[in-house]
Every structure is written in C-alpha cells, then in structure tokens.
Amino acid sequence: QVQLVESGGGLVQAGGSLRLSCAVSGRTAYIYAMGWFRQAPGKERELVAAISGSGGSTIYADSVKGRFTISRDGAKNTVYLQMNSLKPEDTAVYYCAATLYGPRRYEKEYDSWGQGTQVTVSS
C-alpha cells in the first residue's frame, strides 16, 4: 500500500478554479493508478477522475468532463486535479485513492485512501 495526503482545497466562487494535489509515498508509488473521488453531504462517494500509473490513460465523470483535468508528476510522486469553471454542485470533500488495477470507476476497487480535502464553491 501507499500513503496519500491531499491538499489544495478551499472556498472559491462559482466560475473559479482550484488545483488539488495528492502526495503519494511509497517505493512503488509509480505503479499505482490514482483516482479522485468526492462526497457531498447526504450523497454517496463518486469518482471524479482517474489516471493510470504511466499517466497515459484517464477517465472522467460526465459531470466534470471539459472542466477538470487529472495529471501526475512521477518525479514528485504527486497527482493533481485541476478544477476550472467550478459550480456550487462541485462542493464536496475530495479524496484521492490508489489502486494497482488501472483507472477504475468504483471505490471498492481502490485500496489506499487519503483523508480528504474540502472544496466549497459559493454561488
């Protein structure tokens, strides 16, 4: 397993941008596919985006396509989620997660999780 620490959350107005970071520690961090999930109050946790270990393959939730971009920097062992054109409905706690099995849509397929970072988008 790897250890994950998210940062970069905060309060932003609708239409604004934020970049979340997930620092990944562990000798074999590069082989893990990484996902960003979010959970809004009263809702189930859902995939936002995921990226393969090489960074060559990505998947996105339909609700964020064209607005959010997932990327990773192997040298820094860090995964990013660039969020543009934010909407109030993007308000949630955002989690990064790691899996050995390539980009996956379902949280049960991830076995390491960060503690989460709050993103609040005001209207």
JSON list of C-alpha atoms in Angstrom, two decimals:
[
{"chain": "A", "resi": 1, "resn": "GLN", "atom": "CA", "xyz": [0.00, 0.00, 0.00]},
{"chain": "A", "resi": 2, "resn": "VAL", "atom": "CA", "xyz": [0.90, 3.67, -0.30]},
{"chain": "A", "resi": 3, "resn": "GLN", "atom": "CA", "xyz": [0.19, 6.69, 1.85]},
{"chain": "A", "resi": 4, "resn": "LEU", "atom": "CA", "xyz": [-1.77, 9.56, 0.39]},
{"chain": "A", "resi": 5, "resn": "VAL", "atom": "CA", "xyz": [-2.06, 13.17, 1.55]},
{"chain": "A", "resi": 6, "resn": "GLU", "atom": "CA", "xyz": [-4.37, 15.64, -0.20]},
{"chain": "A", "resi": 7, "resn": "SER", "atom": "CA", "xyz": [-4.06, 19.41, -0.19]},
{"chain": "A", "resi": 8, "resn": "GLY", "atom": "CA", "xyz": [-5.35, 22.42, -2.07]},
{"chain": "A", "resi": 9, "resn": "GLY", "atom": "CA", "xyz": [-8.99, 22.53, -1.08]},
{"chain": "A", "resi": 10, "resn": "GLY", "atom": "CA", "xyz": [-10.73, 25.72, -0.05]},
{"chain": "A", "resi": 11, "resn": "LEU", "atom": "CA", "xyz": [-13.52, 28.18, -0.72]},
{"chain": "A", "resi": 12, "resn": "VAL", "atom": "CA", "xyz": [-13.95, 29.59, -4.21]},
{"chain": "A", "resi": 13, "resn": "GLN", "atom": "CA", "xyz": [-16.65, 31.47, -6.07]},
{"chain": "A", "resi": 14, "resn": "ALA", "atom": "CA", "xyz": [-18.58, 29.85, -8.89]},
{"chain": "A", "resi": 15, "resn": "GLY", "atom": "CA", "xyz": [-16.60, 30.06, -12.12]},
{"chain": "A", "resi": 16, "resn": "GLY", "atom": "CA", "xyz": [-13.30, 29.97, -10.28]},
{"chain": "A", "resi": 17, "resn": "SER", "atom": "CA", "xyz": [-10.52, 27.41, -10.23]},
{"chain": "A", "resi": 18, "resn": "LEU", "atom": "CA", "xyz": [-8.68, 25.25, -7.72]},
{"chain": "A", "resi": 19, "resn": "ARG", "atom": "CA", "xyz": [-5.90, 22.71, -8.04]},
{"chain": "A", "resi": 20, "resn": "LEU", "atom": "CA", "xyz": [-5.86, 19.76, -5.69]},
{"chain": "A", "resi": 21, "resn": "SER", "atom": "CA", "xyz": [-2.68, 17.82, -5.00]},
{"chain": "A", "resi": 22, "resn": "CYS", "atom": "CA", "xyz": [-2.20, 14.30, -3.70]},
{"chain": "A", "resi": 23, "resn": "ALA", "atom": "CA", "xyz": [1.26, 13.40, -2.43]},
{"chain": "A", "resi": 24, "resn": "VAL", "atom": "CA", "xyz": [1.94, 9.69, -2.81]},
{"chain": "A", "resi": 25, "resn": "SER", "atom": "CA", "xyz": [4.56, 8.00, -0.65]},
{"chain": "A", "resi": 26, "resn": "GLY", "atom": "CA", "xyz": [5.93, 4.50, -1.03]},
{"chain": "A", "resi": 27, "resn": "ARG", "atom": "CA", "xyz": [8.68, 2.86, -3.06]},
{"chain": "A", "resi": 28, "resn": "THR", "atom": "CA", "xyz": [6.32, 1.56, -5.73]},
{"chain": "A", "resi": 29, "resn": "ALA", "atom": "CA", "xyz": [4.08, 4.62, -5.96]},
{"chain": "A", "resi": 30, "resn": "TYR", "atom": "CA", "xyz": [4.59, 4.88, -9.72]},
{"chain": "A", "resi": 31, "resn": "ILE", "atom": "CA", "xyz": [2.81, 1.61, -10.47]},
{"chain": "A", "resi": 32, "resn": "TYR", "atom": "CA", "xyz": [-0.45, 2.66, -8.90]},
{"chain": "A", "resi": 33, "resn": "ALA", "atom": "CA", "xyz": [-3.34, 4.10, -10.84]},
{"chain": "A", "resi": 34, "resn": "MET", "atom": "CA", "xyz": [-4.83, 7.04, -8.98]},
{"chain": "A", "resi": 35, "resn": "GLY", "atom": "CA", "xyz": [-8.34, 8.32, -8.64]},
{"chain": "A", "resi": 36, "resn": "TRP", "atom": "CA", "xyz": [-10.03, 11.42, -7.31]},
{"chain": "A", "resi": 37, "resn": "PHE", "atom": "CA", "xyz": [-13.39, 10.85, -5.68]},
{"chain": "A", "resi": 38, "resn": "ARG", "atom": "CA", "xyz": [-15.78, 13.26, -4.00]},
{"chain": "A", "resi": 39, "resn": "GLN", "atom": "CA", "xyz": [-18.56, 13.01, -1.47]},
{"chain": "A", "resi": 40, "resn": "ALA", "atom": "CA", "xyz": [-21.15, 15.71, -0.96]},
{"chain": "A", "resi": 41, "resn": "PRO", "atom": "CA", "xyz": [-23.34, 15.82, 2.18]},
{"chain": "A", "resi": 42, "resn": "GLY", "atom": "CA", "xyz": [-26.04, 13.18, 2.01]},
{"chain": "A", "resi": 43, "resn": "LYS", "atom": "CA", "xyz": [-24.65, 11.64, -1.16]},
{"chain": "A", "resi": 44, "resn": "GLU", "atom": "CA", "xyz": [-22.55, 8.62, -2.00]},
{"chain": "A", "resi": 45, "resn": "ARG", "atom": "CA", "xyz": [-18.90, 8.96, -2.84]},
{"chain": "A", "resi": 46, "resn": "GLU", "atom": "CA", "xyz": [-18.38, 9.16, -6.59]},
{"chain": "A", "resi": 47, "resn": "LEU", "atom": "CA", "xyz": [-15.48, 9.03, -9.00]},
{"chain": "A", "resi": 48, "resn": "VAL", "atom": "CA", "xyz": [-14.38, 12.36, -10.41]},
{"chain": "A", "resi": 49, "resn": "ALA", "atom": "CA", "xyz": [-11.35, 11.27, -12.45]},
{"chain": "A", "resi": 50, "resn": "ALA", "atom": "CA", "xyz": [-8.71, 8.57, -12.57]},
{"chain": "A", "resi": 51, "resn": "ILE", "atom": "CA", "xyz": [-5.32, 8.16, -14.23]},
{"chain": "A", "resi": 52, "resn": "SER", "atom": "CA", "xyz": [-3.09, 5.21, -14.99]},
{"chain": "A", "resi": 53, "resn": "GLY", "atom": "CA", "xyz": [0.35, 4.70, -13.48]},
{"chain": "A", "resi": 54, "resn": "SER", "atom": "CA", "xyz": [2.01, 5.94, -16.65]},
{"chain": "A", "resi": 55, "resn": "GLY", "atom": "CA", "xyz": [-0.36, 8.87, -16.98]},
{"chain": "A", "resi": 56, "resn": "GLY", "atom": "CA", "xyz": [-1.33, 7.75, -20.47]},
{"chain": "A", "resi": 57, "resn": "SER", "atom": "CA", "xyz": [-4.90, 6.78, -19.70]},
{"chain": "A", "resi": 58, "resn": "THR", "atom": "CA", "xyz": [-7.56, 8.83, -17.96]},
{"chain": "A", "resi": 59, "resn": "ILE", "atom": "CA", "xyz": [-11.27, 8.58, -17.22]},
{"chain": "A", "resi": 60, "resn": "TYR", "atom": "CA", "xyz": [-13.67, 11.29, -16.05]},
{"chain": "A", "resi": 61, "resn": "ALA", "atom": "CA", "xyz": [-17.16, 11.58, -14.70]},
{"chain": "A", "resi": 62, "resn": "ASP", "atom": "CA", "xyz": [-19.50, 13.10, -17.26]},
{"chain": "A", "resi": 63, "resn": "SER", "atom": "CA", "xyz": [-20.27, 15.96, -14.89]},
{"chain": "A", "resi": 64, "resn": "VAL", "atom": "CA", "xyz": [-16.68, 17.22, -14.94]},
{"chain": "A", "resi": 65, "resn": "LYS", "atom": "CA", "xyz": [-15.56, 16.50, -18.49]},
{"chain": "A", "resi": 66, "resn": "GLY", "atom": "CA", "xyz": [-14.12, 19.60, -20.11]},
{"chain": "A", "resi": 67, "resn": "ARG", "atom": "CA", "xyz": [-13.75, 21.36, -16.74]},
{"chain": "A", "resi": 68, "resn": "PHE", "atom": "CA", "xyz": [-11.44, 19.14, -14.67]},
{"chain": "A", "resi": 69, "resn": "THR", "atom": "CA", "xyz": [-8.08, 17.65, -15.62]},
{"chain": "A", "resi": 70, "resn": "ILE", "atom": "CA", "xyz": [-6.22, 14.90, -13.79]},
{"chain": "A", "resi": 71, "resn": "SER", "atom": "CA", "xyz": [-2.47, 14.61, -14.17]},
{"chain": "A", "resi": 72, "resn": "ARG", "atom": "CA", "xyz": [0.52, 13.18, -12.36]},
{"chain": "A", "resi": 73, "resn": "ASP", "atom": "CA", "xyz": [4.16, 14.08, -11.90]},
{"chain": "A", "resi": 74, "resn": "GLY", "atom": "CA", "xyz": [6.22, 10.93, -11.45]},
{"chain": "A", "resi": 75, "resn": "ALA", "atom": "CA", "xyz": [9.30, 12.77, -10.28]},
{"chain": "A", "resi": 76, "resn": "LYS", "atom": "CA", "xyz": [7.31, 14.41, -7.48]},
{"chain": "A", "resi": 77, "resn": "ASN", "atom": "CA", "xyz": [5.08, 11.40, -6.79]},
{"chain": "A", "resi": 78, "resn": "THR", "atom": "CA", "xyz": [2.13, 13.74, -6.92]},
{"chain": "A", "resi": 79, "resn": "VAL", "atom": "CA", "xyz": [-1.25, 13.56, -8.60]},
{"chain": "A", "resi": 80, "resn": "TYR", "atom": "CA", "xyz": [-3.17, 16.71, -9.43]},
{"chain": "A", "resi": 81, "resn": "LEU", "atom": "CA", "xyz": [-6.77, 17.62, -10.12]},
{"chain": "A", "resi": 82, "resn": "GLN", "atom": "CA", "xyz": [-7.11, 20.94, -11.89]},
{"chain": "A", "resi": 83, "resn": "MET", "atom": "CA", "xyz": [-10.66, 22.17, -11.47]},
{"chain": "A", "resi": 84, "resn": "ASN", "atom": "CA", "xyz": [-11.90, 25.02, -13.66]},
{"chain": "A", "resi": 85, "resn": "SER", "atom": "CA", "xyz": [-15.31, 26.62, -14.11]},
{"chain": "A", "resi": 86, "resn": "LEU", "atom": "CA", "xyz": [-16.34, 25.39, -10.70]},
{"chain": "A", "resi": 87, "resn": "LYS", "atom": "CA", "xyz": [-20.02, 25.14, -9.86]},
{"chain": "A", "resi": 88, "resn": "PRO", "atom": "CA", "xyz": [-21.80, 25.05, -6.49]},
{"chain": "A", "resi": 89, "resn": "GLU", "atom": "CA", "xyz": [-22.65, 21.40, -7.17]},
{"chain": "A", "resi": 90, "resn": "ASP", "atom": "CA", "xyz": [-18.91, 20.61, -7.12]},
{"chain": "A", "resi": 91, "resn": "THR", "atom": "CA", "xyz": [-18.93, 21.30, -3.39]},
{"chain": "A", "resi": 92, "resn": "ALA", "atom": "CA", "xyz": [-17.76, 18.14, -1.61]},
{"chain": "A", "resi": 93, "resn": "VAL", "atom": "CA", "xyz": [-14.94, 16.50, 0.26]},
{"chain": "A", "resi": 94, "resn": "TYR", "atom": "CA", "xyz": [-12.43, 15.33, -2.33]},
{"chain": "A", "resi": 95, "resn": "TYR", "atom": "CA", "xyz": [-10.39, 12.19, -1.77]},
{"chain": "A", "resi": 96, "resn": "CYS", "atom": "CA", "xyz": [-7.53, 10.67, -3.68]},
{"chain": "A", "resi": 97, "resn": "ALA", "atom": "CA", "xyz": [-7.16, 6.92, -3.84]},
{"chain": "A", "resi": 98, "resn": "ALA", "atom": "CA", "xyz": [-4.76, 4.35, -5.24]},
{"chain": "A", "resi": 99, "resn": "THR", "atom": "CA", "xyz": [-5.24, 1.02, -6.98]},
{"chain": "A", "resi": 100, "resn": "LEU", "atom": "CA", "xyz": [-2.95, -1.49, -8.65]},
{"chain": "A", "resi": 101, "resn": "TYR", "atom": "CA", "xyz": [-5.52, -2.31, -11.32]},
{"chain": "A", "resi": 102, "resn": "GLY", "atom": "CA", "xyz": [-5.52, 0.66, -13.66]},
{"chain": "A", "resi": 103, "resn": "PRO", "atom": "CA", "xyz": [-8.02, 3.54, -13.69]},
{"chain": "A", "resi": 104, "resn": "ARG", "atom": "CA", "xyz": [-11.23, 2.30, -12.09]},
{"chain": "A", "resi": 105, "resn": "ARG", "atom": "CA", "xyz": [-14.66, 3.89, -11.53]},
{"chain": "A", "resi": 106, "resn": "TYR", "atom": "CA", "xyz": [-15.69, 2.20, -8.31]},
{"chain": "A", "resi": 107, "resn": "GLU", "atom": "CA", "xyz": [-14.35, 2.95, -4.86]},
{"chain": "A", "resi": 108, "resn": "LYS", "atom": "CA", "xyz": [-14.31, -0.72, -3.87]},
{"chain": "A", "resi": 109, "resn": "GLU", "atom": "CA", "xyz": [-11.53, -1.21, -6.41]},
{"chain": "A", "resi": 110, "resn": "TYR", "atom": "CA", "xyz": [-9.20, 1.19, -4.58]},
{"chain": "A", "resi": 111, "resn": "ASP", "atom": "CA", "xyz": [-7.29, 0.06, -1.51]},
{"chain": "A", "resi": 112, "resn": "SER", "atom": "CA", "xyz": [-5.49, 3.18, -0.27]},
{"chain": "A", "resi": 113, "resn": "TRP", "atom": "CA", "xyz": [-7.22, 6.47, 0.59]},
{"chain": "A", "resi": 114, "resn": "GLY", "atom": "CA", "xyz": [-6.26, 9.92, 1.70]},
{"chain": "A", "resi": 115, "resn": "GLN", "atom": "CA", "xyz": [-8.00, 11.84, 4.48]},
{"chain": "A", "resi": 116, "resn": "GLY", "atom": "CA", "xyz": [-9.86, 14.18, 2.13]},
{"chain": "A", "resi": 117, "resn": "THR", "atom": "CA", "xyz": [-9.87, 17.91, 1.47]},
{"chain": "A", "resi": 118, "resn": "GLN", "atom": "CA", "xyz": [-12.93, 20.16, 1.48]},
{"chain": "A", "resi": 119, "resn": "VAL", "atom": "CA", "xyz": [-13.88, 22.10, -1.63]},
{"chain": "A", "resi": 120, "resn": "THR", "atom": "CA", "xyz": [-16.66, 24.66, -1.27]},
{"chain": "A", "resi": 121, "resn": "VAL", "atom": "CA", "xyz": [-17.98, 26.59, -4.26]},
{"chain": "A", "resi": 122, "resn": "SER", "atom": "CA", "xyz": [-20.17, 29.59, -3.46]},
{"chain": "A", "resi": 123, "resn": "SER", "atom": "CA", "xyz": [-22.81, 30.89, -5.83]}
]
